[in-house]
Amino acid sequence: MSSIWGNNIKLSLFGESHGAAIGINIDGIPPGTILDLENIKLEMKRRAPGTNNLTTSRVEKDEFQILSGYFNGKTTGTPLCMIMKNTNTRSRDYDKTKDLMRPGHADFTGIKRYLGHNDYRGGGHFSGRMTAPICFAGAIAKQILKSKNIIVGSHIKSIGDVEDSSFDKTEIAVSTLEDLKYKKTPTIREEKALQMEELILKIKNDNDSIGGVVELAVVNIDSGIGSPFFDSIESKISQIIFSIPGVKGIEFGQGFDISKMKGSQANDELYIKDEKIKSYTNNNGGVLGGISNGMPIVFKVALKPTPSIGKKQRTIDIKEKENTEIEIVGRHDPCIVIRALPVLEAATALAILDLVLEMNI
Amino acid sequence: MSSIWGNNIKLSLFGESHGAAIGINIDGIPPGTILDLENIKLEMKRRAPGTNNLTTSRVEKDEFQILSGYFNGKTTGTPLCMIMKNTNTRSRDYDKTKDLMRPGHADFTGIKRYLGHNDYRGGGHFSGRMTAPICFAGAIAKQILKSKNIIVGSHIKSIGDVEDSSFDKTEIAVSTLEDLKYKKTPTIREEKALQMEELILKIKNDNDSIGGVVELAVVNIDSGIGSPFFDSIESKISQIIFSIPGVKGIEFGQGFDISKMKGSQANDELYIKDEKIKSYTNNNGGVLGGISNGMPIVFKVALKPTPSIGKKQRTIDIKEKENTEIEIVGRHDPCIVIRALPVLEAATALAILDLVLEMNI
Amino acid sequence: MSSIWGNNIKLSLFGESHGAAIGINIDGIPPGTILDLENIKLEMKRRAPGTNNLTTSRVEKDEFQILSGYFNGKTTGTPLCMIMKNTNTRSRDYDKTKDLMRPGHADFTGIKRYLGHNDYRGGGHFSGRMTAPICFAGAIAKQILKSKNIIVGSHIKSIGDVEDSSFDKTEIAVSTLEDLKYKKTPTIREEKALQMEELILKIKNDNDSIGGVVELAVVNIDSGIGSPFFDSIESKISQIIFSIPGVKGIEFGQGFDISKMKGSQANDELYIKDEKIKSYTNNNGGVLGGISNGMPIVFKVALKPTPSIGKKQRTIDIKEKENTEIEIVGRHDPCIVIRALPVLEAATALAILDLVLEMNI
Amino acid sequence: MSSIWGNNIKLSLFGESHGAAIGINIDGIPPGTILDLENIKLEMKRRAPGTNNLTTSRVEKDEFQILSGYFNGKTTGTPLCMIMKNTNTRSRDYDKTKDLMRPGHADFTGIKRYLGHNDYRGGGHFSGRMTAPICFAGAIAKQILKSKNIIVGSHIKSIGDVEDSSFDKTEIAVSTLEDLKYKKTPTIREEKALQMEELILKIKNDNDSIGGVVELAVVNIDSGIGSPFFDSIESKISQIIFSIPGVKGIEFGQGFDISKMKGSQANDELYIKDEKIKSYTNNNGGVLGGISNGMPIVFKVALKPTPSIGKKQRTIDIKEKENTEIEIVGRHDPCIVIRALPVLEAATALAILDLVLEMNI
């Protein structure tokens, strides 16, 4: 089933973008956790469209309401359910074209999966809006991890072929991650942000879209988290990362580049200094045998270009069973990378927290 | 926990390479399935070391014994447990160096995870030998999928920087996959196999190791398999793929390349012909919204170079808490790609079967 | 974790009786199911207080709102979330006594479990109101089972020592179960209903409470449902039945009486007639080896007397850590049996549906 | 699926009584646990037939072999798999009668569940022998619980209508439970043991069988263990208890008797003494709202009479589809209560351990 996730912190997701509300039920938050609601709102704002001219002008109401599990400013330890009412919907944007299968979207696959009964309006259960509740849950996860000194952060590695630097895998300062968090276009090198923004506007004016890569890091995590095989850190992270719409690839440490390296180059040799065990390099991205070794967990995620573009595309009419064309109107993101970045951080935080709670840390 | 996997077909893995036996318990195989034991043995032989001069000369006893769930040539439908006794072990290879943490291995992380109590001999629970039971289970999964006409196959995309062609993502003949299956070095272009073999031998003589990339495909799968979010096909596959030791990256369809494409290039436009719905391209690798669309599911997996190399490496003595060096002797694979390939196929087959069984197909 | 249940139909429960709302997220309902909303409301009305003078005069707002998974009158197949807003709450009923641990309630255990952070008002997450969402989900489960001709029903076996007849375990007509459904006090023998009602009123006037036993049946279920060991029908049913507040015992078939029988008396001898396989008796309650045999599944559930009584009781003040007394005011049920009965039916329907969906029937 | 159980300590069961071996894979045992193998053998011996004249003379080989997860006398923390080879089998006892459905057994339901493919010899996967691995796992669970001062124990409450006293639910000394453990017929009142033994022998000579009730207790458990709803202590315990063949009922505290009590009688009033919070009575069996309150957890389990009796019984031939008779020969237990008792303790220990590990105690 698609809506339940987690062993120690459990998520249950629900909603369609044009239904009454979307939301998430979270079980396993330790009782007595003081939720930083302002921080949660900030995290969700990073994701919300309509906050700058690079993203869609469609303004989503991202106000959330906590229905349960929260009393006198603290979590009760019972399931915490949050909902977000859907208000800014324009159903007529979608009604006329419901039988036209938009290329790159889940229109066709959704019909097949749900035997034609899914809510097609605005992407329904497949809508990017569904990432908002994940952002909410991830904000809580980040807060709890932070109380254990574990920080999750990221930057845009590339948009199209504009490439930023990479993180120094052997050492990433918390301040580096914190500084990146509220930049409009978070990059390590400032000038790359401008280049990326220019490229996006250019693509936008061209009625097209572009993809990108996000690089994420988890720092200050103890060694010994995770397990070999099915609960490996890479398994855990990749499973939830691929749950996020638009993700098409993930690689840890040197990732695909490590496949071209020799063992003598790739192996992370160890050393001990001031009682701390580290490695000279971190080509393995902080994970060996599925378990953390104390070095930063570093990985990259590939995001595809937004499928909704203003150009004419060939497709089918699924009702008439014939070939046809479609031209998508409406307000769409030329690039989902900036908006997806906080969602990927949220997903990562949830994966790490689930493993950390297992180890009773 | 690391040893249990699956919703409809459930796996429970156990064993250390130098313990009495390793094995796997499989629950959910439909009752009355006639197991093709010869085919299972062939699949496991693809994985077994000592079968050619490119892999290690260490000959593992890969004979397996089925303890339960199998009666009169058919599965009973009750849990089927298979064990493989460990016989070809040379404990003294490992005893002297148990406090020296081998770079790139899970020696250090295993000690941290299991508080120093794990069986360190031969990699213990982290040994590559643990992939043999997964191969066994995957062979059964492949057999069941084949009865539904679904075929899983693969080829070596690259070893080091020797690159083979890629699959034609829009159409892969079953015969193509079948022909690849029992080649010593399975590639699409014959001459690339020779180049890869030469490179591996050269690396081997150099006491080093090299990584590579495997490209896998699932063909003839119906549309509508999988679910959005946590049970997406990419989530399901990546979670089990990353359970296999040595995997450091996975990408679906155009993967990381799709991040550099524009929407107008990346979108897979649809068409209908002879009542069948297809797409002109398959940059999304057969999956949209986490659900199959009927096109081949195609993805690549990056494998790191074998950590065990014959060169001197810097490391630590974890008992003495001091910096030192290690030189690994013994018989090791210069490249795990050829041996890992059937394991990756097996893992893929299990993931697909679990989703197919959910859809009651 | 306490809030997630199920393998094929998954429930995620949330809410406190004095929080914003309570509700449930249901995943796994087959797409395209036409929900009979009127029937769902009737089922929930059977549970709702304030409907007769035997139960509490506190009128709960049992209006529900479906937030997702429901479009154009049918389920979409995506998660269906329902919420019920909490409106009829009198917080001052509970505020003054929050440190007085009510005997028989979960006040003390709730504080221990949630480290003092749970919402204590009105029982919070332990409130009987939390059974309303289970009733809702069970009504949907019943509807789906009914489409497969499987019917779940029940009657009150006893209130205090007023005993009704038992079901004829070998044969229970669907009409028998249907007729019982909307009786105010559902019994097989009419005069027993009157005796029970009299007893309850007498107890009520005495500011006390009384317990009872409900007998449930599942008819027209195929043989071969369930599995041995951990997913046995009795395991499945008892696990969800004991989730319902107030339950203290369950017995299948002859239950505790079977322990006094000899094998020659207890064994259900088989016979075949008109191609149908049945047994002369049904002391095993329709389940052998954890699997259904086609005979009615019959079991009894023991419910304790409502803990909230108007009499003075000895207890502790958990803040002052001293012995004291408590006298509970407010509006309370003298007997929860009538109200719990539809909830037990709902729970049973969910358990049976989860197993039936597994068998792909 | 039937073979996997648990959240924090995970069990995976396999085997048929006449297959190569039966066994269990256990994941989640804390690394570094020193297993008391002698104690484990003693626990399993309590269960083994052929140890006294009251049980069957069939001597099972209960020798077990640990295949993994155990190194240098301690658990590694990786999955621990144990197998027991099946040696003392007389296949011809069962072959001739495989189409005759033994009343009270799972012959018919097993055929239906497994579509005729299950191993029918000796009960196959339904054999009482399958409880031996559960005993093994439970012995380990008991050992871990004991290190936390939590003790699980039991006595025979009744065989037929010979009734022993009950535990004093408010206080059960550890010594009481320890003394009961190795009695041939564990009862509180010595003379009742003799009466029970006489009754069993009488029944045995009569070629019949008899059922009984076991009363179990968990002492020294902290308050706050368990959760409301689906993970309640009663849900957890009953689910695994009903996994044990032969169980037909379970009741906590006063169980079915509580249904006849008034609230003023049933409620367990609280008091505090020497900083410890207790209740004057324990009618609720130590559980309120699904959570432990620190009082002993006390419950009774009803076991049916052994289905295999030496008398002629009416049944069907499932192959010929006709009514017939069966007379079971061979060596069978007249009463499974004594043998089932340690298995019920084992199951209880596993349930409690799973919940205790969740609370990180």
Short mmCIF file of N, CA and C in Angstrom, two decimals, chain C residues 1-2 104-105 109 112-114 125 130 163 208-213 223-224 226-231 234-235 238-239 242-243 248-252 256 258-264 267 269-272 284 287-288 292 304-305 307 313-315 323 358, chain D residues 1-2 104-105 109 112-114 125 130 163 208-213 223-224 226-231 234-235 238-239 242-243 248-252 256 258-264 267 269-272 284 287-288 292 303-305 307 313-315 323 358:
data_model
loop_
_atom_site.label_atom_id
_atom_site.label_comp_id
_atom_site.label_asym_id
_atom_site.label_seq_id
_atom_site.Cartn_x
_atom_site.Cartn_y
_atom_site.Cartn_z
N MET C 1 3.61 0.48 17.51
CA MET C 1 2.80 1.68 17.48
C MET C 1 1.32 1.30 17.49
N SER C 2 0.54 2.12 18.03
CA SER C 2 -0.84 1.73 18.27
C SER C 2 -1.82 2.11 17.18
N GLY C 104 -10.26 1.97 37.10
CA GLY C 104 -10.82 1.26 35.95
C GLY C 104 -10.62 1.97 34.63
N HIS C 105 -10.17 3.22 34.71
CA HIS C 105 -9.89 3.96 33.49
C HIS C 105 -8.39 3.93 33.18
N THR C 109 -2.44 4.75 33.63
CA THR C 109 -1.60 4.10 32.61
C THR C 109 -1.29 5.06 31.47
N LYS C 112 1.56 7.26 32.52
CA LYS C 112 2.82 6.53 32.49
C LYS C 112 3.30 6.33 31.06
N ARG C 113 2.40 5.95 30.20
CA ARG C 113 2.78 5.67 28.80
C ARG C 113 3.24 6.93 28.09
N TYR C 114 2.55 8.02 28.31
CA TYR C 114 2.86 9.24 27.57
C TYR C 114 3.59 10.28 28.44
N HIS C 125 -7.25 10.30 24.08
CA HIS C 125 -7.09 9.27 23.04
C HIS C 125 -7.68 7.94 23.49
N MET C 130 -13.42 7.26 20.34
CA MET C 130 -12.47 6.80 19.34
C MET C 130 -12.97 5.56 18.58
N GLU C 163 -29.22 -13.91 30.89
CA GLU C 163 -28.61 -14.61 29.75
C GLU C 163 -29.59 -14.85 28.63
N ASP C 208 -24.44 2.93 39.42
CA ASP C 208 -23.43 1.90 39.21
C ASP C 208 -23.39 1.54 37.73
N SER C 209 -22.69 0.50 37.40
CA SER C 209 -22.61 0.07 36.01
C SER C 209 -22.53 -1.45 35.97
N ILE C 210 -22.74 -2.01 34.79
CA ILE C 210 -22.74 -3.47 34.66
C ILE C 210 -22.12 -3.85 33.32
N GLY C 211 -21.53 -5.05 33.29
CA GLY C 211 -20.90 -5.53 32.07
C GLY C 211 -21.79 -6.50 31.32
N GLY C 212 -21.22 -7.12 30.30
CA GLY C 212 -22.01 -8.07 29.52
C GLY C 212 -21.16 -8.82 28.51
N VAL C 213 -21.82 -9.66 27.77
CA VAL C 213 -21.14 -10.47 26.75
C VAL C 213 -21.88 -10.34 25.43
N SER C 223 -14.32 -21.76 2.97
CA SER C 223 -13.25 -22.43 3.72
C SER C 223 -11.93 -21.99 3.12
N GLY C 224 -10.86 -22.08 3.88
CA GLY C 224 -9.54 -21.75 3.35
C GLY C 224 -9.08 -20.33 3.57
N GLY C 226 -7.54 -17.41 6.02
CA GLY C 226 -6.68 -17.38 7.19
C GLY C 226 -5.45 -18.23 6.98
N SER C 227 -4.56 -18.26 7.91
CA SER C 227 -3.34 -19.06 7.82
C SER C 227 -3.00 -19.59 9.20
N PRO C 228 -2.21 -20.65 9.25
CA PRO C 228 -1.80 -21.14 10.56
C PRO C 228 -0.87 -20.15 11.25
N PHE C 229 -0.74 -20.26 12.51
CA PHE C 229 0.16 -19.46 13.33
C PHE C 229 -0.23 -17.99 13.36
N PHE C 230 0.66 -17.09 13.05
CA PHE C 230 0.50 -15.69 13.41
C PHE C 230 -0.65 -14.96 12.71
N ASP C 231 -1.10 -15.48 11.59
CA ASP C 231 -2.23 -14.84 10.90
C ASP C 231 -3.48 -15.72 10.97
N GLU C 234 -8.37 -16.60 14.46
CA GLU C 234 -8.56 -16.20 15.87
C GLU C 234 -7.55 -15.13 16.29
N SER C 235 -6.31 -15.23 15.78
CA SER C 235 -5.31 -14.21 16.10
C SER C 235 -5.73 -12.87 15.54
N SER C 238 -8.99 -11.56 17.39
CA SER C 238 -8.77 -11.18 18.79
C SER C 238 -7.90 -9.94 18.90
N GLN C 239 -6.93 -9.81 17.99
CA GLN C 239 -6.06 -8.64 18.07
C GLN C 239 -6.85 -7.35 17.89
N PHE C 242 -9.57 -6.85 20.90
CA PHE C 242 -8.99 -6.33 22.15
C PHE C 242 -8.53 -4.87 22.00
N SER C 243 -8.53 -4.34 20.80
CA SER C 243 -8.21 -2.93 20.59
C SER C 243 -9.38 -2.07 21.06
N LYS C 248 -12.45 -7.68 27.74
CA LYS C 248 -11.58 -8.40 28.68
C LYS C 248 -11.49 -9.90 28.40
N GLY C 249 -12.25 -10.38 27.41
CA GLY C 249 -12.14 -11.80 27.09
C GLY C 249 -12.74 -12.12 25.74
N ILE C 250 -12.24 -13.20 25.13
CA ILE C 250 -12.80 -13.66 23.86
C ILE C 250 -12.70 -15.17 23.80
N GLU C 251 -13.72 -15.81 23.27
CA GLU C 251 -13.66 -17.26 23.15
C GLU C 251 -14.38 -17.68 21.86
N PHE C 252 -13.75 -18.63 21.16
CA PHE C 252 -14.28 -19.08 19.87
C PHE C 252 -14.99 -20.42 20.02
N PHE C 256 -14.21 -21.48 26.47
CA PHE C 256 -13.74 -22.06 27.73
C PHE C 256 -14.48 -23.36 28.07
N ILE C 258 -15.08 -25.66 25.99
CA ILE C 258 -14.46 -26.77 25.24
C ILE C 258 -13.34 -27.40 26.07
N SER C 259 -12.81 -26.63 27.00
CA SER C 259 -11.73 -27.16 27.83
C SER C 259 -12.24 -28.23 28.78
N LYS C 260 -13.52 -28.25 28.99
CA LYS C 260 -14.10 -29.27 29.88
C LYS C 260 -14.64 -30.46 29.10
N MET C 261 -14.57 -30.39 27.79
CA MET C 261 -15.14 -31.45 26.97
C MET C 261 -14.09 -32.50 26.65
N LYS C 262 -14.57 -33.69 26.34
CA LYS C 262 -13.67 -34.73 25.85
C LYS C 262 -13.58 -34.57 24.33
N GLY C 263 -12.53 -35.12 23.77
CA GLY C 263 -12.36 -35.07 22.33
C GLY C 263 -13.55 -35.67 21.59
N SER C 264 -14.07 -36.77 22.16
CA SER C 264 -15.20 -37.41 21.51
C SER C 264 -16.43 -36.53 21.48
N ASN C 267 -14.88 -32.81 19.12
CA ASN C 267 -14.57 -32.90 17.70
C ASN C 267 -15.80 -32.68 16.83
N GLU C 269 -17.42 -33.65 13.76
CA GLU C 269 -17.36 -34.66 12.71
C GLU C 269 -17.90 -34.08 11.40
N LEU C 270 -17.27 -34.49 10.31
CA LEU C 270 -17.62 -33.91 9.00
C LEU C 270 -18.59 -34.78 8.23
N TYR C 271 -19.32 -34.16 7.32
CA TYR C 271 -20.14 -34.89 6.36
C TYR C 271 -20.27 -34.07 5.09
N ILE C 272 -20.60 -34.78 4.02
CA ILE C 272 -20.79 -34.09 2.75
C ILE C 272 -22.22 -34.33 2.27
N ASN C 284 -15.76 -25.85 17.36
CA ASN C 284 -14.53 -25.11 17.08
C ASN C 284 -14.80 -23.72 16.52
N VAL C 287 -13.34 -22.49 12.85
CA VAL C 287 -11.92 -22.28 12.58
C VAL C 287 -11.11 -23.49 13.04
N LEU C 288 -10.29 -24.04 12.16
CA LEU C 288 -9.41 -25.15 12.52
C LEU C 288 -8.02 -24.88 11.95
N SER C 292 -10.55 -20.96 8.18
CA SER C 292 -12.00 -21.18 8.16
C SER C 292 -12.32 -22.51 7.50
N LYS C 304 -16.32 -5.37 30.17
CA LYS C 304 -16.36 -5.00 31.59
C LYS C 304 -17.40 -3.91 31.82
N PRO C 305 -17.84 -3.75 33.06
CA PRO C 305 -18.77 -2.66 33.37
C PRO C 305 -18.06 -1.31 33.18
N PRO C 307 -16.32 1.90 33.74
CA PRO C 307 -15.60 2.31 34.94
C PRO C 307 -16.20 3.55 35.63
N GLN C 313 -15.18 6.45 45.29
CA GLN C 313 -14.18 5.39 45.15
C GLN C 313 -12.85 5.87 45.71
N ARG C 314 -12.10 4.91 46.22
CA ARG C 314 -10.76 5.23 46.72
C ARG C 314 -9.80 5.32 45.54
N THR C 315 -8.92 6.32 45.61
CA THR C 315 -7.93 6.46 44.55
C THR C 315 -6.76 7.29 45.04
N ASN C 323 -3.10 9.28 48.98
CA ASN C 323 -4.37 8.58 48.84
C ASN C 323 -5.52 9.55 49.04
N GLU C 358 -6.58 -10.90 1.19
CA GLU C 358 -5.31 -11.62 1.03
C GLU C 358 -5.49 -12.82 0.10
N MET D 1 0.46 -12.92 5.91
CA MET D 1 1.26 -14.14 5.88
C MET D 1 1.39 -14.67 7.30
N SER D 2 1.53 -15.92 7.41
CA SER D 2 1.46 -16.53 8.74
C SER D 2 2.78 -16.67 9.45
N GLY D 104 -11.63 -32.18 13.88
CA GLY D 104 -10.95 -31.37 14.88
C GLY D 104 -9.53 -30.97 14.50
N HIS D 105 -9.04 -31.58 13.43
CA HIS D 105 -7.72 -31.23 12.94
C HIS D 105 -7.83 -30.24 11.77
N THR D 109 -9.15 -27.90 6.37
CA THR D 109 -8.86 -26.48 6.17
C THR D 109 -7.49 -26.27 5.53
N LYS D 112 -7.86 -26.79 1.83
CA LYS D 112 -8.52 -25.65 1.23
C LYS D 112 -7.56 -24.44 1.13
N ARG D 113 -6.83 -24.21 2.21
CA ARG D 113 -5.94 -23.05 2.22
C ARG D 113 -4.81 -23.20 1.22
N TYR D 114 -4.25 -24.39 1.13
CA TYR D 114 -3.08 -24.60 0.29
C TYR D 114 -3.39 -25.35 -1.00
N HIS D 125 2.67 -28.63 8.44
CA HIS D 125 2.96 -27.32 9.00
C HIS D 125 2.04 -27.03 10.18
N MET D 130 5.59 -27.85 15.67
CA MET D 130 5.94 -26.49 15.27
C MET D 130 6.02 -25.54 16.47
N GLU D 163 -10.55 -28.48 39.08
CA GLU D 163 -10.11 -27.08 39.12
C GLU D 163 -9.08 -26.80 40.22
N ASP D 208 -9.75 -41.54 24.64
CA ASP D 208 -10.36 -40.24 24.42
C ASP D 208 -9.35 -39.15 24.79
N SER D 209 -9.79 -37.92 24.83
CA SER D 209 -8.90 -36.83 25.20
C SER D 209 -9.67 -35.80 25.99
N ILE D 210 -8.97 -34.89 26.62
CA ILE D 210 -9.61 -33.88 27.47
C ILE D 210 -8.87 -32.55 27.35
N GLY D 211 -9.61 -31.47 27.54
CA GLY D 211 -9.01 -30.14 27.44
C GLY D 211 -8.70 -29.57 28.80
N GLY D 212 -8.32 -28.31 28.82
CA GLY D 212 -8.00 -27.68 30.09
C GLY D 212 -7.76 -26.19 29.95
N VAL D 213 -7.45 -25.57 31.06
CA VAL D 213 -7.19 -24.12 31.10
C VAL D 213 -5.87 -23.87 31.79
N SER D 223 4.74 0.01 34.86
CA SER D 223 3.54 0.58 34.27
C SER D 223 3.97 1.32 33.00
N GLY D 224 3.05 1.52 32.08
CA GLY D 224 3.36 2.30 30.89
C GLY D 224 3.81 1.50 29.68
N GLY D 226 2.99 -0.92 26.48
CA GLY D 226 1.84 -1.14 25.61
C GLY D 226 1.29 0.18 25.12
N SER D 227 0.30 0.12 24.26
CA SER D 227 -0.32 1.33 23.73
C SER D 227 -1.81 1.10 23.57
N PRO D 228 -2.60 2.15 23.51
CA PRO D 228 -4.03 1.95 23.28
C PRO D 228 -4.28 1.43 21.87
N PHE D 229 -5.42 0.85 21.67
CA PHE D 229 -5.87 0.33 20.38
C PHE D 229 -5.02 -0.83 19.87
N PHE D 230 -4.52 -0.75 18.69
CA PHE D 230 -4.03 -1.94 17.99
C PHE D 230 -2.80 -2.60 18.62
N ASP D 231 -2.06 -1.90 19.42
CA ASP D 231 -0.89 -2.49 20.07
C ASP D 231 -1.11 -2.64 21.58
N GLU D 234 -3.30 -6.61 25.62
CA GLU D 234 -4.20 -7.74 25.39
C GLU D 234 -4.23 -8.14 23.90
N SER D 235 -4.15 -7.13 23.00
CA SER D 235 -4.10 -7.43 21.57
C SER D 235 -2.84 -8.21 21.24
N SER D 238 -2.92 -11.80 22.95
CA SER D 238 -3.91 -12.71 22.37
C SER D 238 -3.55 -13.10 20.95
N GLN D 239 -2.96 -12.17 20.20
CA GLN D 239 -2.62 -12.51 18.82
C GLN D 239 -1.61 -13.64 18.76
N PHE D 242 -3.18 -17.09 20.32
CA PHE D 242 -4.06 -17.81 19.41
C PHE D 242 -3.30 -18.42 18.23
N SER D 243 -2.03 -18.08 18.08
CA SER D 243 -1.19 -18.71 17.06
C SER D 243 -0.85 -20.14 17.46
N LYS D 248 -8.55 -21.90 22.29
CA LYS D 248 -9.89 -21.51 21.86
C LYS D 248 -10.47 -20.35 22.66
N GLY D 249 -9.74 -19.88 23.66
CA GLY D 249 -10.25 -18.73 24.41
C GLY D 249 -9.18 -18.09 25.25
N ILE D 250 -9.36 -16.79 25.55
CA ILE D 250 -8.44 -16.07 26.41
C ILE D 250 -9.21 -15.02 27.17
N GLU D 251 -8.86 -14.85 28.44
CA GLU D 251 -9.54 -13.81 29.22
C GLU D 251 -8.54 -13.20 30.20
N PHE D 252 -8.61 -11.88 30.33
CA PHE D 252 -7.67 -11.15 31.17
C PHE D 252 -8.33 -10.74 32.49
N PHE D 256 -14.35 -13.27 31.62
CA PHE D 256 -15.79 -13.37 31.40
C PHE D 256 -16.58 -13.10 32.68
N ILE D 258 -15.96 -10.78 34.71
CA ILE D 258 -16.06 -9.33 34.92
C ILE D 258 -17.33 -8.80 34.27
N SER D 259 -17.82 -9.55 33.28
CA SER D 259 -19.02 -9.09 32.59
C SER D 259 -20.26 -9.20 33.48
N LYS D 260 -20.16 -9.99 34.50
CA LYS D 260 -21.27 -10.14 35.43
C LYS D 260 -21.13 -9.23 36.65
N MET D 261 -20.03 -8.50 36.71
CA MET D 261 -19.79 -7.64 37.87
C MET D 261 -20.32 -6.24 37.64
N LYS D 262 -20.59 -5.57 38.74
CA LYS D 262 -20.92 -4.16 38.65
C LYS D 262 -19.63 -3.36 38.69
N GLY D 263 -19.71 -2.14 38.22
CA GLY D 263 -18.54 -1.28 38.24
C GLY D 263 -17.99 -1.10 39.64
N SER D 264 -18.90 -1.00 40.60
CA SER D 264 -18.45 -0.81 41.98
C SER D 264 -17.68 -2.02 42.49
N ASN D 267 -14.15 -2.25 39.43
CA ASN D 267 -13.09 -1.23 39.41
C ASN D 267 -11.97 -1.53 40.40
N GLU D 269 -9.60 -0.04 42.65
CA GLU D 269 -9.28 1.24 43.31
C GLU D 269 -7.79 1.31 43.61
N LEU D 270 -7.25 2.50 43.48
CA LEU D 270 -5.79 2.69 43.61
C LEU D 270 -5.39 3.18 45.00
N TYR D 271 -4.16 2.90 45.34
CA TYR D 271 -3.57 3.48 46.56
C TYR D 271 -2.07 3.60 46.35
N ILE D 272 -1.47 4.46 47.18
CA ILE D 272 -0.03 4.64 47.10
C ILE D 272 0.57 4.32 48.46
N ASN D 284 -8.85 -6.18 36.49
CA ASN D 284 -8.51 -5.85 35.10
C ASN D 284 -7.25 -6.58 34.62
N VAL D 287 -3.94 -4.54 33.20
CA VAL D 287 -3.93 -3.77 31.95
C VAL D 287 -5.12 -2.82 31.92
N LEU D 288 -4.89 -1.55 31.66
CA LEU D 288 -5.98 -0.57 31.51
C LEU D 288 -5.68 0.30 30.31
N SER D 292 0.05 -1.44 30.66
CA SER D 292 0.29 -2.05 31.97
C SER D 292 0.20 -0.98 33.05
N LEU D 303 -7.71 -24.43 26.35
CA LEU D 303 -7.20 -25.37 25.35
C LEU D 303 -8.20 -26.47 25.10
N LYS D 304 -8.40 -26.78 23.85
CA LYS D 304 -9.38 -27.82 23.50
C LYS D 304 -8.76 -29.20 23.70
N PRO D 305 -9.60 -30.23 23.80
CA PRO D 305 -9.06 -31.58 23.92
C PRO D 305 -8.35 -31.98 22.62
N PRO D 307 -7.51 -33.42 19.32
CA PRO D 307 -8.45 -33.97 18.35
C PRO D 307 -8.23 -35.46 18.05
N GLN D 313 -14.85 -42.20 14.36
CA GLN D 313 -15.53 -40.92 14.15
C GLN D 313 -16.06 -40.84 12.72
N ARG D 314 -17.14 -40.12 12.57
CA ARG D 314 -17.70 -39.91 11.23
C ARG D 314 -16.90 -38.80 10.55
N THR D 315 -16.63 -39.00 9.27
CA THR D 315 -15.92 -37.97 8.52
C THR D 315 -16.15 -38.16 7.02
N ASN D 323 -19.21 -39.73 2.43
CA ASN D 323 -19.17 -39.88 3.89
C ASN D 323 -18.54 -41.21 4.25
N GLU D 358 10.14 -1.89 22.66
CA GLU D 358 9.59 -0.68 22.04
C GLU D 358 9.77 0.52 22.98
#
